Short mmCIF file of C-alpha atoms in Angstrom, two decimals:
data_model
loop_
_atom_site.label_atom_id
_atom_site.label_comp_id
_atom_site.label_asym_id
_atom_site.label_seq_id
_atom_site.Cartn_x
_atom_site.Cartn_y
_atom_site.Cartn_z
CA MET A 1 -0.70 -16.66 -24.97
CA LYS A 2 0.11 -15.35 -21.49
CA ASN A 3 -0.93 -11.95 -20.15
CA ILE A 4 1.23 -9.23 -18.65
CA GLY A 5 0.42 -8.05 -15.14
CA ALA A 6 1.13 -4.83 -13.27
CA PHE A 7 1.08 -5.08 -9.47
CA PHE A 8 0.70 -1.93 -7.40
CA ASP A 9 1.05 -1.27 -3.69
CA ILE A 10 -1.19 1.58 -2.49
CA ASP A 11 0.18 3.31 0.63
CA GLY A 12 3.21 5.38 -0.34
CA THR A 13 3.17 4.01 -3.89
CA LEU A 14 -0.14 5.17 -5.33
CA TYR A 15 -1.61 7.13 -2.43
CA ARG A 16 0.78 9.77 -1.09
CA GLU A 17 0.40 8.75 2.55
CA GLY A 18 -1.19 5.87 4.47
CA LEU A 19 -4.90 5.32 3.81
CA ILE A 20 -5.29 3.41 7.06
CA THR A 21 -4.38 6.63 8.91
CA GLU A 22 -7.29 8.43 7.26
CA VAL A 23 -9.67 5.67 8.35
CA PHE A 24 -8.45 5.93 11.91
CA LYS A 25 -9.01 9.69 11.88
CA LYS A 26 -12.58 9.12 10.70
CA LEU A 27 -13.18 6.58 13.45
CA ILE A 28 -12.13 9.25 15.95
CA LYS A 29 -14.18 11.97 14.26
CA TYR A 30 -17.34 9.89 14.38
CA GLU A 31 -16.54 8.96 18.01
CA ILE A 32 -16.40 5.27 17.15
CA VAL A 33 -13.02 4.78 18.82
CA ASN A 34 -11.32 6.50 21.73
CA PRO A 35 -8.85 9.16 20.49
CA LYS A 36 -6.54 8.17 23.35
CA LYS A 37 -5.21 5.31 21.23
CA TRP A 38 -4.11 7.74 18.52
CA TYR A 39 -2.49 10.27 20.82
CA GLU A 40 -0.73 7.79 23.09
CA GLU A 41 0.24 4.97 20.74
CA VAL A 42 0.15 6.01 17.08
CA GLN A 43 1.00 9.70 17.08
CA PRO A 44 4.47 9.23 18.68
CA GLU A 45 5.47 6.87 15.83
CA PHE A 46 3.98 9.28 13.30
CA LYS A 47 5.95 12.21 14.74
CA LYS A 48 9.19 10.22 14.63
CA TRP A 49 8.63 9.48 10.96
CA ASP A 50 7.34 12.98 10.16
CA THR A 51 10.44 14.59 11.66
CA ARG A 52 12.66 11.98 9.95
CA LYS A 53 13.81 10.54 13.27
CA GLY A 54 11.94 7.27 12.92
CA ASP A 55 11.18 4.52 10.44
CA TYR A 56 8.19 4.66 8.07
CA ASP A 57 7.72 0.89 8.24
CA ASN A 58 7.50 1.02 12.04
CA TYR A 59 4.86 3.72 11.83
CA LEU A 60 2.70 1.71 9.43
CA LEU A 61 3.06 -1.48 11.48
CA LYS A 62 2.04 0.37 14.64
CA MET A 63 -0.92 1.83 12.77
CA ALA A 64 -2.01 -1.64 11.63
CA GLU A 65 -1.57 -3.02 15.15
CA ILE A 66 -3.78 -0.35 16.69
CA TYR A 67 -6.32 -0.61 13.87
CA ILE A 68 -6.88 -4.30 14.65
CA ASP A 69 -7.90 -3.41 18.19
CA ALA A 70 -9.87 -0.34 17.07
CA VAL A 71 -12.25 -2.19 14.74
CA LYS A 72 -12.84 -5.13 17.06
CA GLY A 73 -16.53 -5.17 17.93
CA LEU A 74 -17.52 -2.81 15.08
CA HIS A 75 -19.99 -3.81 12.39
CA ARG A 76 -18.58 -4.19 8.87
CA SER A 77 -21.08 -1.60 7.57
CA GLN A 78 -19.44 1.05 9.76
CA VAL A 79 -15.98 0.41 8.31
CA GLU A 80 -17.32 0.13 4.76
CA PHE A 81 -19.07 3.49 5.14
CA ILE A 82 -15.88 5.13 6.40
CA ALA A 83 -13.82 3.53 3.62
CA ARG A 84 -16.17 5.05 1.03
CA GLN A 85 -15.92 8.44 2.74
CA VAL A 86 -12.12 8.33 2.85
CA VAL A 87 -11.71 7.43 -0.81
CA ARG A 88 -14.34 9.95 -1.90
CA GLN A 89 -12.61 12.75 0.01
CA LYS A 90 -8.95 11.73 -0.21
CA GLY A 91 -8.70 9.30 -3.10
CA ASP A 92 -7.26 11.84 -5.54
CA ARG A 93 -4.17 12.45 -3.39
CA VAL A 94 -1.99 10.15 -5.46
CA TYR A 95 1.38 10.34 -7.16
CA THR A 96 1.30 11.58 -10.75
CA TYR A 97 3.79 8.94 -11.91
CA THR A 98 1.83 6.01 -10.46
CA ARG A 99 -1.52 7.29 -11.69
CA ASP A 100 -0.10 7.68 -15.21
CA ARG A 101 1.45 4.21 -15.10
CA ILE A 102 -1.93 2.69 -14.26
CA LYS A 103 -3.38 4.41 -17.32
CA TRP A 104 -0.46 3.22 -19.46
CA HIS A 105 -0.83 -0.40 -18.37
CA LYS A 106 -4.57 -0.36 -18.96
CA ALA A 107 -4.09 1.18 -22.42
CA ASN A 108 -1.68 -1.66 -23.26
CA GLY A 109 -4.10 -4.35 -22.16
CA HIS A 110 -2.18 -5.40 -19.07
CA LYS A 111 -3.91 -6.86 -16.02
CA VAL A 112 -3.71 -4.13 -13.40
CA ILE A 113 -3.81 -5.46 -9.83
CA THR A 114 -3.31 -3.85 -6.44
CA ILE A 115 -1.83 -5.82 -3.55
CA SER A 116 -1.89 -3.64 -0.47
CA GLY A 117 -1.47 -3.88 3.28
CA SER A 118 -4.39 -1.50 3.78
CA PRO A 119 -7.72 -2.91 5.00
CA LEU A 120 -9.59 -4.79 2.27
CA GLU A 121 -12.54 -2.37 2.52
CA LEU A 122 -10.26 0.52 1.58
CA VAL A 123 -8.41 -1.39 -1.11
CA LYS A 124 -11.71 -2.31 -2.75
CA GLN A 125 -12.76 1.35 -2.94
CA MET A 126 -9.41 2.42 -4.42
CA ALA A 127 -9.51 -0.49 -6.87
CA ASN A 128 -12.92 0.63 -8.09
CA LYS A 129 -11.84 4.25 -8.35
CA TYR A 130 -8.76 3.54 -10.45
CA GLY A 131 -10.13 0.65 -12.47
CA PHE A 132 -7.96 -2.19 -11.19
CA ASP A 133 -8.81 -5.63 -12.55
CA ASP A 134 -8.36 -7.25 -9.15
CA TYR A 135 -7.19 -6.49 -5.63
CA LYS A 136 -5.87 -7.96 -2.40
CA GLY A 137 -5.80 -6.30 1.00
CA ALA A 138 -5.50 -7.07 4.69
CA GLU A 139 -8.65 -8.99 5.59
CA TYR A 140 -10.09 -8.15 8.98
CA ILE A 141 -12.32 -11.05 9.98
CA PHE A 142 -15.95 -10.61 10.98
CA GLY A 143 -18.59 -13.11 12.03
CA ASP A 144 -20.53 -14.49 9.06
CA LYS A 145 -23.91 -14.00 10.72
CA ASN A 146 -23.56 -10.78 12.68
CA GLY A 147 -20.92 -8.92 10.63
CA ILE A 148 -18.98 -7.90 13.76
CA TYR A 149 -15.19 -7.76 13.51
CA THR A 150 -13.51 -10.32 15.74
CA GLY A 151 -10.06 -8.71 16.05
CA GLU A 152 -8.48 -11.37 13.82
CA VAL A 153 -6.72 -10.39 10.61
CA ILE A 154 -5.20 -12.06 7.55
CA PRO A 155 -2.32 -9.67 6.78
CA MET A 156 -1.23 -8.41 3.40
CA TRP A 157 1.47 -5.94 4.46
CA ASP A 158 4.34 -8.42 4.67
CA SER A 159 6.53 -9.89 1.96
CA ILE A 160 5.34 -13.49 2.52
CA SER A 161 1.66 -12.59 2.10
CA LYS A 162 2.35 -10.54 -1.01
CA ASP A 163 4.37 -13.37 -2.55
CA LYS A 164 1.42 -15.72 -2.03
CA ALA A 165 -0.96 -13.16 -3.57
CA ILE A 166 1.29 -12.75 -6.62
CA LYS A 167 1.25 -16.50 -7.22
CA GLU A 168 -2.53 -16.61 -6.93
CA MET A 169 -2.89 -13.82 -9.49
CA GLU A 170 -0.33 -15.47 -11.79
CA THR A 171 -2.52 -18.56 -11.99
CA LYS A 172 -5.84 -16.72 -12.06
CA TYR A 173 -4.89 -14.46 -14.98
CA ASN A 174 -2.33 -16.68 -16.76
CA LEU A 175 0.42 -14.11 -16.27
CA ASP A 176 3.96 -14.13 -17.61
CA LEU A 177 5.79 -12.75 -14.57
CA THR A 178 9.04 -12.33 -16.51
CA LYS A 179 7.31 -9.62 -18.55
CA SER A 180 5.18 -8.24 -15.73
CA TYR A 181 5.65 -5.13 -13.56
CA ALA A 182 5.50 -4.37 -9.84
CA TYR A 183 5.50 -1.06 -7.96
CA GLY A 184 6.27 -0.78 -4.24
CA ASP A 185 7.90 1.45 -1.63
CA THR A 186 8.71 -0.60 1.48
CA ALA A 187 10.46 -3.83 2.44
CA GLY A 188 7.05 -5.52 2.56
CA ASP A 189 6.94 -5.18 -1.23
CA LEU A 190 10.28 -6.93 -1.76
CA SER A 191 8.85 -10.33 -2.79
CA MET A 192 6.49 -8.60 -5.21
CA LEU A 193 9.39 -6.76 -6.82
CA LYS A 194 11.54 -9.89 -7.00
CA ALA A 195 8.75 -11.89 -8.66
CA VAL A 196 8.57 -9.82 -11.86
CA GLY A 197 10.82 -8.88 -14.74
CA ASN A 198 10.16 -5.15 -14.38
CA PRO A 199 10.37 -4.04 -10.72
CA ILE A 200 9.93 -0.36 -9.84
CA CYS A 201 10.65 1.13 -6.41
CA MET A 202 8.42 4.17 -5.94
CA ASN A 203 9.79 6.64 -3.35
CA PRO A 204 11.45 3.68 -1.59
CA THR A 205 12.40 3.55 2.06
CA LYS A 206 16.05 3.18 3.00
CA GLU A 207 15.33 -0.37 4.19
CA LEU A 208 13.92 -1.36 0.81
CA VAL A 209 16.86 0.15 -1.08
CA SER A 210 19.28 -1.67 1.21
CA LYS A 211 17.56 -4.99 0.54
CA VAL A 212 17.56 -4.33 -3.20
CA MET A 213 21.31 -3.63 -3.08
CA GLU A 214 21.87 -6.97 -1.33
CA ASP A 215 20.20 -8.85 -4.20
CA ASN A 216 22.55 -9.04 -7.18
CA ILE A 217 19.79 -9.99 -9.61
CA LEU A 218 17.22 -7.47 -8.42
CA LYS A 219 19.55 -4.49 -8.30
CA GLU A 220 20.47 -4.97 -11.96
CA LYS A 221 16.91 -4.70 -13.23
CA VAL A 222 15.10 -2.48 -10.72
CA LYS A 223 14.18 1.13 -11.48
CA ILE A 224 13.83 3.73 -8.75
CA ILE A 225 11.34 6.57 -9.08
CA VAL A 226 11.31 9.56 -6.76
CA GLU A 227 8.50 12.08 -7.08
CA ARG A 228 8.89 15.38 -5.29
CA LYS A 229 6.74 18.47 -5.88
CA ASP A 230 6.20 18.52 -9.67
CA MET A 231 9.38 16.64 -10.56
CA ILE A 232 9.86 12.91 -11.26
CA TYR A 233 13.39 11.50 -10.91
CA ARG A 234 14.37 8.19 -12.50
CA LEU A 235 17.31 6.55 -10.75
CA THR A 236 19.25 3.29 -10.54
CA PRO A 237 20.47 1.68 -7.29
CA GLN A 238 24.06 2.25 -8.34
CA CYS A 239 23.69 6.03 -8.21
CA LEU A 240 22.29 6.06 -4.67
CA ILE A 241 24.39 6.71 -1.59
CA CYS A 242 22.61 5.95 1.67
CA GLU A 243 23.82 8.12 4.53
CA GLY A 244 25.75 6.12 7.09
CA GLU A 245 26.89 3.45 4.64
#
């Protein structure tokens, strides 16, 4: 008998912002990286998104790009320490809906898995905190002997990587994807949402909604959840009107 899986993105789906941003702030605080990178390269993209003049996906991609350079030459123990600090201090800043869904899936015996574009060190800490059965994250490569990051990365923030991860988990846990669930918020989660019978867009970006609307099969079965303040709104793609369309 096959199992049912529940796949969760973290940034913007479980956690209310981007965990990788919190790591970068810690790297600056502990004077591990030069704050110039944040102020000159990341902060402009953040401000564009924060003032709703820019794209959230662009901000996260810029953050990941700068993070690759920031950790190059660091020892893995430094990043692991910061990841523990971030999750200990910020790990409770999650959406009520997503947190409750994790509990519901676990209570029903489903395999609860996170597939996130955040660094693997962070994803591991969040997986432990919320009791995920398994996890996948962006893997920043370090030398086997010296533990120093090389600047290379195996991404997990794009749709292709997440599709591959879903297939690995399907085999590993003998999952029935037609009965499984997936939760995501950006276009990078599209393949994850398309792979399951119960896709849920959590506070989705305009780009993700547009892609959902282009897929006749997906738009008929997807649910859209918007959580604002202490209210949770359950929507369908058909009731959404994107400005400019």
